[in-house]
Short mmCIF file of C-alpha atoms in Angstrom, two decimals:
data_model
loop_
_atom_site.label_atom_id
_atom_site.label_comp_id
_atom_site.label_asym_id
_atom_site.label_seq_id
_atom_site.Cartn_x
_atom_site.Cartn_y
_atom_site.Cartn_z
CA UNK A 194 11.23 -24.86 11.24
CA UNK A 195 12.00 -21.46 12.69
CA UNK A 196 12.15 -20.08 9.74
CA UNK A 197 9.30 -21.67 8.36
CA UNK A 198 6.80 -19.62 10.91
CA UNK A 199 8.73 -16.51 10.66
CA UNK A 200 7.99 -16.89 7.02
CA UNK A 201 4.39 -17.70 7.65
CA UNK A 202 4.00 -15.26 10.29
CA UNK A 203 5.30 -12.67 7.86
CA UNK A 204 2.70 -13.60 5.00
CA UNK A 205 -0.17 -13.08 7.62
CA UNK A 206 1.01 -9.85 8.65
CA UNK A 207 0.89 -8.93 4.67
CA UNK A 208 -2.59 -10.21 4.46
CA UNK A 209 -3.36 -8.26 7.63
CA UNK A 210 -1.80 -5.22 6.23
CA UNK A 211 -3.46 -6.11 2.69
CA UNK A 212 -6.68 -6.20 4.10
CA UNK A 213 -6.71 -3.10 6.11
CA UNK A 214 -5.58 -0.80 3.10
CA UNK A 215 -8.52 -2.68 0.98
CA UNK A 216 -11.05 -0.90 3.32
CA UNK A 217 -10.47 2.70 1.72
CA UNK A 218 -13.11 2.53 -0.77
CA UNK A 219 -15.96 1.72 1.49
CA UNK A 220 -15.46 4.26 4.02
CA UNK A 221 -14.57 7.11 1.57
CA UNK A 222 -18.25 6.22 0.19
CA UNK A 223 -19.64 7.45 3.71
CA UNK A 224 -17.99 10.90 3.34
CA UNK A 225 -20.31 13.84 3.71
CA UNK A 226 -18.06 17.06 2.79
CA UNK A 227 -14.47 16.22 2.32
CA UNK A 228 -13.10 15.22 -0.99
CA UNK A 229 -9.99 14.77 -2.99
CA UNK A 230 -6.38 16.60 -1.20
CA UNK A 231 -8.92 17.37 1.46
CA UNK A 232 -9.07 13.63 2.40
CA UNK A 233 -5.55 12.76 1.49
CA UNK A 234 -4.59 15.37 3.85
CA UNK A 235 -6.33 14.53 6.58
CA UNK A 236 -5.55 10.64 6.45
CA UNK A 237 -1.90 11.42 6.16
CA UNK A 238 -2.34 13.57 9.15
CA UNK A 239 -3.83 10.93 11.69
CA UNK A 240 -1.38 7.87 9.62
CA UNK A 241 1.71 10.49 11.18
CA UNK A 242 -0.08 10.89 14.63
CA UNK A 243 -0.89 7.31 14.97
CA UNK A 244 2.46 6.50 13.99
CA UNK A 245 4.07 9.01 16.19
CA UNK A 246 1.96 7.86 19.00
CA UNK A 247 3.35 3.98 18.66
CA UNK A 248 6.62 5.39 18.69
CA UNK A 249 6.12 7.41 22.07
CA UNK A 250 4.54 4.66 23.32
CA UNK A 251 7.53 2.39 22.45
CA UNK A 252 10.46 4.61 23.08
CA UNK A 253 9.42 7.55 25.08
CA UNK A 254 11.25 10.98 24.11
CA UNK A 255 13.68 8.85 22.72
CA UNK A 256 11.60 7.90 19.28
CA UNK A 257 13.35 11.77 17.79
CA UNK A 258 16.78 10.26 18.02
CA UNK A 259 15.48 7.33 16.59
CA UNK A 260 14.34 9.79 13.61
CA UNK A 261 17.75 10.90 12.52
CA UNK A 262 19.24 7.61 12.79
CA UNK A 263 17.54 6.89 9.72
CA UNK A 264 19.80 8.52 7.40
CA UNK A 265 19.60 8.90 3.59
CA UNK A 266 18.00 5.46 3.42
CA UNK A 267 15.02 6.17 5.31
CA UNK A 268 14.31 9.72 4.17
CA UNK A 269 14.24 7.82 0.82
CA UNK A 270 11.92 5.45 2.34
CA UNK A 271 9.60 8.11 3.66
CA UNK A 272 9.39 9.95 0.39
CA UNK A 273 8.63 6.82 -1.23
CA UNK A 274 5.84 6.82 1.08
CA UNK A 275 4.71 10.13 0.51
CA UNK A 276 4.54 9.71 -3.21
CA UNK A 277 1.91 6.77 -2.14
CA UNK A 278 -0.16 8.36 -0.15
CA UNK A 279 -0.35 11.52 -2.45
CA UNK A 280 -0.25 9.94 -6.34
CA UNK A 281 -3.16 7.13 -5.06
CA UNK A 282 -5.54 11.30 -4.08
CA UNK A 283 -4.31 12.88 -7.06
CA UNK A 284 -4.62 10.18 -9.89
CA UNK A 285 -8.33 9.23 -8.06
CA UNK A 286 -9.31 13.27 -9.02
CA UNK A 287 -8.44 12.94 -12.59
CA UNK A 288 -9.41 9.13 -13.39
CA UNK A 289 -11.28 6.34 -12.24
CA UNK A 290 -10.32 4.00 -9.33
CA UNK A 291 -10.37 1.08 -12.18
CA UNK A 292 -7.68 2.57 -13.90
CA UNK A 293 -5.83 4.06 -10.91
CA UNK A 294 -5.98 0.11 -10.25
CA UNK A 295 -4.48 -0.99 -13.08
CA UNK A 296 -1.48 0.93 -12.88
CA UNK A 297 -1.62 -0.20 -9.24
CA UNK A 298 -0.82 -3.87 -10.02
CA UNK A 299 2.10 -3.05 -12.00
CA UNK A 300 4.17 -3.02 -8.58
CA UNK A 301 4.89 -7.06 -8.74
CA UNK A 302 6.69 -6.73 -11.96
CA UNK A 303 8.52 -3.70 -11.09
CA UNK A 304 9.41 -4.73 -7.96
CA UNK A 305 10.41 -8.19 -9.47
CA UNK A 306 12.82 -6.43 -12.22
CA UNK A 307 14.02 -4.13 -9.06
CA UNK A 308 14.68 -7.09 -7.16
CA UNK A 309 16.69 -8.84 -9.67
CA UNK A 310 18.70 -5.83 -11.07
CA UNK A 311 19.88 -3.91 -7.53
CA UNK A 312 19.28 -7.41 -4.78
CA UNK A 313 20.37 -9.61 -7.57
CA UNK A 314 18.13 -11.69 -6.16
CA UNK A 315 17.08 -14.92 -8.00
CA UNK A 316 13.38 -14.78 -8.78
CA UNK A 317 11.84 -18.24 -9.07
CA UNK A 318 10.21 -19.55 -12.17
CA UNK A 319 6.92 -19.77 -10.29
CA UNK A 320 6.62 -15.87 -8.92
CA UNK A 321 6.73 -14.84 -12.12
CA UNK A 322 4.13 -17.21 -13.50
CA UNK A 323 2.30 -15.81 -10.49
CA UNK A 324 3.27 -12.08 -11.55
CA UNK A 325 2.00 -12.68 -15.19
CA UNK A 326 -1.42 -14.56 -13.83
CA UNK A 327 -2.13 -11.71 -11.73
CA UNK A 328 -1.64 -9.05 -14.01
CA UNK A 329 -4.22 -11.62 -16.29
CA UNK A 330 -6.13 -11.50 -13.66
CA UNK A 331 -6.25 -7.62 -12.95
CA UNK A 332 -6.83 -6.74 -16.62
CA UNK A 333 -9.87 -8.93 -16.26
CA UNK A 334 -10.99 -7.29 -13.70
CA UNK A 335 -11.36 -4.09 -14.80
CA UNK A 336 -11.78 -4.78 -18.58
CA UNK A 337 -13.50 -2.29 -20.25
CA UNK A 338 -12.20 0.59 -18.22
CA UNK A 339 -9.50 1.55 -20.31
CA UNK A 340 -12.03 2.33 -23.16
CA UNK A 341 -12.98 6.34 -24.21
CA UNK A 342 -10.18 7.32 -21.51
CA UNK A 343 -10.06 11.94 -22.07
CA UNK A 344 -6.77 13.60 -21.90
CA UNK A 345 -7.33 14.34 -18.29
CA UNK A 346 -8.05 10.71 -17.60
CA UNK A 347 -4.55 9.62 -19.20
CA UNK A 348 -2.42 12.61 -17.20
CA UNK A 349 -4.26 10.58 -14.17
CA UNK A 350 -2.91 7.46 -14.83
CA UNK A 351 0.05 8.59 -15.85
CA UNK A 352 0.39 10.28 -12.07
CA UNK A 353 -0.95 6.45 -10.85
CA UNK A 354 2.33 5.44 -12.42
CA UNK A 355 4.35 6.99 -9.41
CA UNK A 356 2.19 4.67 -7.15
CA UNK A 357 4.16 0.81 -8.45
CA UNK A 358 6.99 3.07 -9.22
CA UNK A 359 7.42 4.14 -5.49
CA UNK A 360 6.27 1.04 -3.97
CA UNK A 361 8.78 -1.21 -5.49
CA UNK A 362 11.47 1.14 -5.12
CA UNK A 363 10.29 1.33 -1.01
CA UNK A 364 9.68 -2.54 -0.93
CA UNK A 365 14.02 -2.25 -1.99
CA UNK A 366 14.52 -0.40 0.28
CA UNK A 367 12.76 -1.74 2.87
CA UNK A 368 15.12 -5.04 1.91
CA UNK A 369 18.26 -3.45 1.40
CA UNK A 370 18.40 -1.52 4.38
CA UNK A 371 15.75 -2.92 7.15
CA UNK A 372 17.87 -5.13 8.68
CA UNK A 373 19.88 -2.26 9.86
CA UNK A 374 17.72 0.41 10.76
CA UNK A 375 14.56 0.22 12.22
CA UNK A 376 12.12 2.10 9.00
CA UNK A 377 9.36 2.03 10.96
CA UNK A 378 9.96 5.89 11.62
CA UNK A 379 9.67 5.82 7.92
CA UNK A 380 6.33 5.99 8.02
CA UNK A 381 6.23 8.56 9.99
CA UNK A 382 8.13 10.57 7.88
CA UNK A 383 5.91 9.43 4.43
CA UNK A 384 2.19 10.78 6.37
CA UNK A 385 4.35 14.04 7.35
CA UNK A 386 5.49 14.79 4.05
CA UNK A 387 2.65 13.86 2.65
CA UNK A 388 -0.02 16.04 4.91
CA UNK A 389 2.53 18.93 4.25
CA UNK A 390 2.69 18.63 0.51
CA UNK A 391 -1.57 17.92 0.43
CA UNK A 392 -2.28 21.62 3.08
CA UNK A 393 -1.81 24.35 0.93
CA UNK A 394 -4.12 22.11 -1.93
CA UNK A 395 -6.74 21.38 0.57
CA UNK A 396 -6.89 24.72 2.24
CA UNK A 397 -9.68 26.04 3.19
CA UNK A 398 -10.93 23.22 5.04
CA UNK A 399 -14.63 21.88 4.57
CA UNK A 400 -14.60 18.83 6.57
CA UNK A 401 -17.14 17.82 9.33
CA UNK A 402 -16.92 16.07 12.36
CA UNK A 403 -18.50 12.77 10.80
CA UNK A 404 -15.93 13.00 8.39
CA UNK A 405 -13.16 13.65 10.34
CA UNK A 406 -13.98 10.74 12.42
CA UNK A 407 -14.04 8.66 9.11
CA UNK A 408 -10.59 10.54 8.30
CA UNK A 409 -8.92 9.42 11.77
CA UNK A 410 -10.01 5.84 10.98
CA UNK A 411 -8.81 5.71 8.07
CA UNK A 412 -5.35 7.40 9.03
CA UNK A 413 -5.20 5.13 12.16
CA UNK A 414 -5.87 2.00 10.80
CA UNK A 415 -6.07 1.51 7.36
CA UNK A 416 -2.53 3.87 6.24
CA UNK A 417 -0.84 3.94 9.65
CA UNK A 418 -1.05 0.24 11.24
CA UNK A 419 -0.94 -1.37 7.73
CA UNK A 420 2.14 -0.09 6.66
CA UNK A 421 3.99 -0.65 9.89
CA UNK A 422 3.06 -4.29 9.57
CA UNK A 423 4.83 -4.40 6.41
CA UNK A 424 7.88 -2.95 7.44
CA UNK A 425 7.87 -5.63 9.94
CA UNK A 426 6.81 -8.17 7.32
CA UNK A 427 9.35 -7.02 5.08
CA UNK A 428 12.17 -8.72 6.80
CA UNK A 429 11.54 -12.21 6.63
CA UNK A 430 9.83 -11.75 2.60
CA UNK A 431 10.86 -11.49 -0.55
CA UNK A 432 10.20 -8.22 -2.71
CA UNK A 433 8.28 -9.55 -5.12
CA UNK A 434 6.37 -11.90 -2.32
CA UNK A 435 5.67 -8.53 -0.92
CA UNK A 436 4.68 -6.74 -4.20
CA UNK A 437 2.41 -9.52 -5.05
CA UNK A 438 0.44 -10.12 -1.48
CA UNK A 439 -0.13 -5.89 -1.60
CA UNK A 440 -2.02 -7.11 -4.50
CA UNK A 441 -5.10 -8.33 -2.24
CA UNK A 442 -6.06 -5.07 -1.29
CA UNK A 443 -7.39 -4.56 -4.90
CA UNK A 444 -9.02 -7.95 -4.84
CA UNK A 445 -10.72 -7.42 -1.76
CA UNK A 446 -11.51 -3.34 -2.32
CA UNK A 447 -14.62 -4.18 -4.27
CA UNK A 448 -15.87 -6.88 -2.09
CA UNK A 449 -15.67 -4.27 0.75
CA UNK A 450 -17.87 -1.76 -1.44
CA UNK A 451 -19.98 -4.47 -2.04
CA UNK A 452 -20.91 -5.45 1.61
CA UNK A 453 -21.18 -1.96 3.22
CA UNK A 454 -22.25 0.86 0.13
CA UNK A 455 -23.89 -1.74 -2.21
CA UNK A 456 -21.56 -1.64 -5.32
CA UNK A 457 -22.28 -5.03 -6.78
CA UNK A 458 -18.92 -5.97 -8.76
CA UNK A 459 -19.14 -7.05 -11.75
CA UNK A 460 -18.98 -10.45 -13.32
CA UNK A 461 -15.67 -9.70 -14.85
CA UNK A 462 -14.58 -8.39 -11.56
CA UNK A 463 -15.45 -11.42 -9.91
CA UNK A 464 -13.43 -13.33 -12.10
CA UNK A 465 -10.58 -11.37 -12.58
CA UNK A 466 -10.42 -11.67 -8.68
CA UNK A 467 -10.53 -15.65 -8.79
CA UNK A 468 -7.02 -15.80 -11.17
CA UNK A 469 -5.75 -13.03 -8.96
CA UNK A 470 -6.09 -15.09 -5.71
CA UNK A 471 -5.23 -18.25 -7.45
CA UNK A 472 -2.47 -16.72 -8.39
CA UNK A 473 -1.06 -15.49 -5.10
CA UNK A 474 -2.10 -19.09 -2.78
CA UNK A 475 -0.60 -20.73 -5.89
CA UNK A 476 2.94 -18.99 -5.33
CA UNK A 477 2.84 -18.87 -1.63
CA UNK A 478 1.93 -23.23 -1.31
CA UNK A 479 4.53 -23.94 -3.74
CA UNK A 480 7.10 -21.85 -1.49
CA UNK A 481 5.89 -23.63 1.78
CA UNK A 482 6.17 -27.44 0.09
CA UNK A 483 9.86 -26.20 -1.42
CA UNK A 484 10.56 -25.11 2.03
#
């Protein structure tokens, strides 16, 4: 029974952490100045400080020893982080968010293969059903995208590619290695890297106030809390549960836009949503009446 609610607890934390990152889009559309490796730079920033603060808050002085206890495994972690944060900036300047999408719900099946090859961990019949639905489902939602795609709009998604890539090898890791070390500081490390490696593109700064106050939002709770509560998530999931629960940030992206900067989505994204969510309650029932 224990288990049971750790399990449960776990999944809510994911659709916690889910929803939070889903909330990009509709505060990005109340910028004023700041655009592109401007804002990636500026969210990493306040993801590290939040991040750094929690830490302080938790362990004192003593969070910097918890740093280097993290070894090769979370350095990993925090690039794989990094790569996040930065591919999602740099893929949005040279394509659309559709596409930038698409090659977003690719992490479930990567993740899944992942899983199976390095955990050798048995994947259920029904998760991949749920995998394959989803990806149905995601297609759907953003048919049409794909068509009269420019050379600069395929380098774009080819850069979204590191963004499944570098999830599902960090959702690994994350499984491999999390019950040992605490990868919280992981985080840390990803927003760190990834404010240092956005400066010298964003440089010379254009942002105002309103936006940085959009920017530390953003930062604070929709990159810095959400991905501590899957690192805590992480331990009591499976990798593909994990991969495939991320997946409701896309779903609920353009019902965000929707509500606060008046993007209706479309039919097919409305649909495309439905076999999406289906989908994911589908897989996550059948594990609770198995359990």
């Amino acid at each position: 029974m224990q288990n049971k609610m750790t399990h449960r607890k776990a999944v809510m934390l994911m659709i916690c952490a889910a929803t939070l990152w889903s909330i990009a889009g509709v505060f990005t559309r109340h910028l004023e100045v700041a655009r592109n490796f401007e804002v990636t730079f500026w969210r990493s920033f306040f993801a590290a400080v939040f991040i750094a603060g929690v830490m302080l808050r938790q362990y004192k002085w003593a969070f910097i020893p918890r740093l280097k206890l993290l070894g090769k495994i979370g350095f990993l972690s925090g690039c794989m982080w990094a790569t996040m944060y930065s591919c999602f900036m740099i893929a949005l300047t040279m394509t659309t968010v559709a596409n930038t999408s698409i090659m977003e719900s690719l992490t479930p099946l990567f993740t899944a293969f992942l899983a199976w090859m390095i955990l050798r961990q048995h994947i259920p019949a029904r998760t991949w059903w749920a995998i394959a639905a989803a990806g149905v489902g995601m297609c759907w939602m953003f048919a049409g995208s794909l068509t009269g795609v420019d050379s600069r709009g395929l380098a774009g998604m080819l850069i979204a590619l590191g963004i499944p890539f570098a999830s599902s090898i960090n959702v690994i890791i994350l499984k491999k290695g999390g019950h040992a070390v605490d990868l919280v500081p992981a985080v840390f490390i990803g927003g760190s890297l990834s404010a240092l490696i956005m400066l010298p593109l964003a440089w010379p700064f254009h942002t105002s106030m309103h936006d940085i106050a959009i920017l530390a939002i953003l930062g604070f709770f929709q990159l810095g809390l959400p991905c501590m509560l899957m690192v805590k998530a992480s331990n009591s999931l499976s990798a593909p549960e994990i991969a495939l629960l991320s997946l409701l940030e896309v779903l609920l992206a353009p019902i965000w836009a929707w509500l606060g900067a008046g993007e209706v989505p479309a039919q097919s994204s409305m649909i495309g949503g439905a076999i999406v969510l289906t989908a994911l309650v589908f897989n996550e029932l059948t594990d609770m009446r198995r359990d």
